[in-house]
Amino acid sequence: MADHYETPSPIISDLKIAIIGAGVSGLAVAKQLCHHNPVVFEASDSIGGVWKSCVYDSTKLQSARKGYEFSSFPWPNRDDPSFPSHVEVLDYLESYAKHFDVLKFIKFNSKVVELRFVRRPETIDELTGNAGDYWSRPLLGQPAWEIAVQTNDSNNLKWYAFEFVVVCIGKYGDIPQIPKFPNNKGPEIFEGKVLHNIDYCKLNKDAASQLLQGKKVVVVGFKKSAIDLALECAQANQGAEGQACTMVVRTPHWTIPHYRVWGLPFHLFYSTRCSQFFHERPDQTILGTLLRYLLYPMRRGISMFIESYLLWKLPLKKYGLKPDHPFLEDYASCQMAIVPEDFFTEADKGNIVFQTASSWWFWKDGIEFDNNTKIKADVVILATGYDGKKKLKTILPEPFRSLIEYPSGIMPLYRGTIHLWIPNMAFVGYVESAGNLQTSELRSMWLAGLVDGKLKLPSAENMVEHIWREMKVMRRTSRFYKRHCVSTFSINHSDEICKDMGWRSCRKKSWLSEAFSPYGSQDYCHKN
């Protein structure tokens, strides 16, 4: 894979832990494993991950500050009701890294291009048959992985040998997900400009405005990035000379204007221990399963209650954007997005128009749809997501590369952290929830206990059975289950991690707050 590089330098050894990526998850892991002096390889010149590389000028955090903070490092102004901008989030992450002195572990402009397992099994059968042996022995003590690193875009590789590797490169950014098109109907025949939103993120404010202003722009997608981008396009095209932005929507998803529903706080419906009691979870007893079936009308009623508010508050029917699936399915797959305040105002003024289509392709002057209609375009921006698994596959060797989605299409991670058939390696930031920073930090604490030998794993058979139960829950809850989200049983997921670490699973000070208050990072600040 790396044969186009010059002769590599000798392997640098006597190193314990490597962390790949210095985004939110990478920083959390570095802080928890700082006593091992880890080496953090970061491909860019700064920390922050997607908060640095995949944001627009208008990008903001989608939750309140107190819902996105490290347990040991609260926001200085955590009660400010406004949603922080991406610049504020980056400042917060920088302050966190400086406060806990983790910047000294980071090697910037150091891109990992290849990994090699020192004791490489030859077959998948050998891996799956010995999973228990890999994870029952001490994780530190001898080299397990060799890592090739490209520094400052040079052709020279440096090789390092580590005893344990933590992958924190995430599912977003770097490798765009590009739609597939019929022959002779792809971007190559379009006479305008085609780019992915990751390319748009790299433009400065003036360049972005120049790209959009006075142009017929088509934005493909209807998730958070696409919605924000369409609004930026509309705002750049104000006045008589402005052109409308067209959004091509294949699958409408539920959007929310804020975190209140008919005057009630949103967390009451899904983010408290009481509310999650209505939903299936992996360790559910027979009695719990029976109660869940009996409570189905209430669970469906909550989803319909929220849908009724959104249909009243937002003109989803007017623009043909009412999803065909229940709200619960979007929440259960971590696809709920906050729509900017001015988004539908711009649509009402005609600055944003919508085109729903199950399939589309290019023609020389724009976009053509499956109903034989065409629209002209100067610029087409694909806000179609990222291929996080391909990112992993570019650096992992076989047979591990084949195991990333084996056997169900999503990464089978125990406690959202370790892949039983990829030894001496952990993954943090790949399983989503309603609060990604909180769950990444908690998994980092769990991982530190595992690496230090302070917690004992169950048998490989039990771990595999638990992973399959989680996957079955996600599959039954949402058709979008491959996004690998635990939002409907996130508190139970955290409970299990706490029990592994010898912590008390109920973290609140009273039974009332335990039942009806949302869980956040501060609930896991102390070991109690």
Short mmCIF file of N, CA and C in Angstrom, two decimals, residues 62 68 106 109 130 203 216 276 335 405 483:
data_model
loop_
_atom_site.label_atom_id
_atom_site.label_comp_id
_atom_site.label_asym_id
_atom_site.label_seq_id
_atom_site.Cartn_x
_atom_site.Cartn_y
_atom_site.Cartn_z
N GLN A 62 -25.30 21.85 18.11
CA GLN A 62 -26.73 21.60 18.09
C GLN A 62 -27.33 21.39 19.47
N TYR A 68 -22.64 19.48 26.08
CA TYR A 68 -21.48 19.13 25.26
C TYR A 68 -20.23 19.63 25.97
N ILE A 106 0.85 15.25 21.20
CA ILE A 106 0.35 15.26 19.83
C ILE A 106 1.45 15.56 18.83
N ASN A 109 0.51 17.26 11.79
CA ASN A 109 0.92 17.01 10.40
C ASN A 109 1.53 15.63 10.25
N ASN A 130 -10.07 -17.22 18.23
CA ASN A 130 -9.16 -16.88 19.33
C ASN A 130 -9.47 -15.55 19.98
N LEU A 203 -13.21 26.41 1.93
CA LEU A 203 -13.21 27.76 1.37
C LEU A 203 -13.32 28.80 2.48
N LYS A 216 -26.87 29.59 -9.99
CA LYS A 216 -27.91 28.58 -9.77
C LYS A 216 -27.25 27.40 -9.05
N GLN A 276 -36.62 6.44 28.81
CA GLN A 276 -35.96 5.33 28.14
C GLN A 276 -36.48 3.97 28.60
N GLN A 335 -30.29 11.08 13.80
CA GLN A 335 -30.43 11.92 12.62
C GLN A 335 -31.30 13.15 12.86
N GLU A 405 -17.08 -4.58 9.06
CA GLU A 405 -18.54 -4.66 8.99
C GLU A 405 -19.04 -6.11 9.13
N ARG A 483 -26.39 3.34 11.03
CA ARG A 483 -25.66 4.50 11.56
C ARG A 483 -25.07 4.20 12.94
#
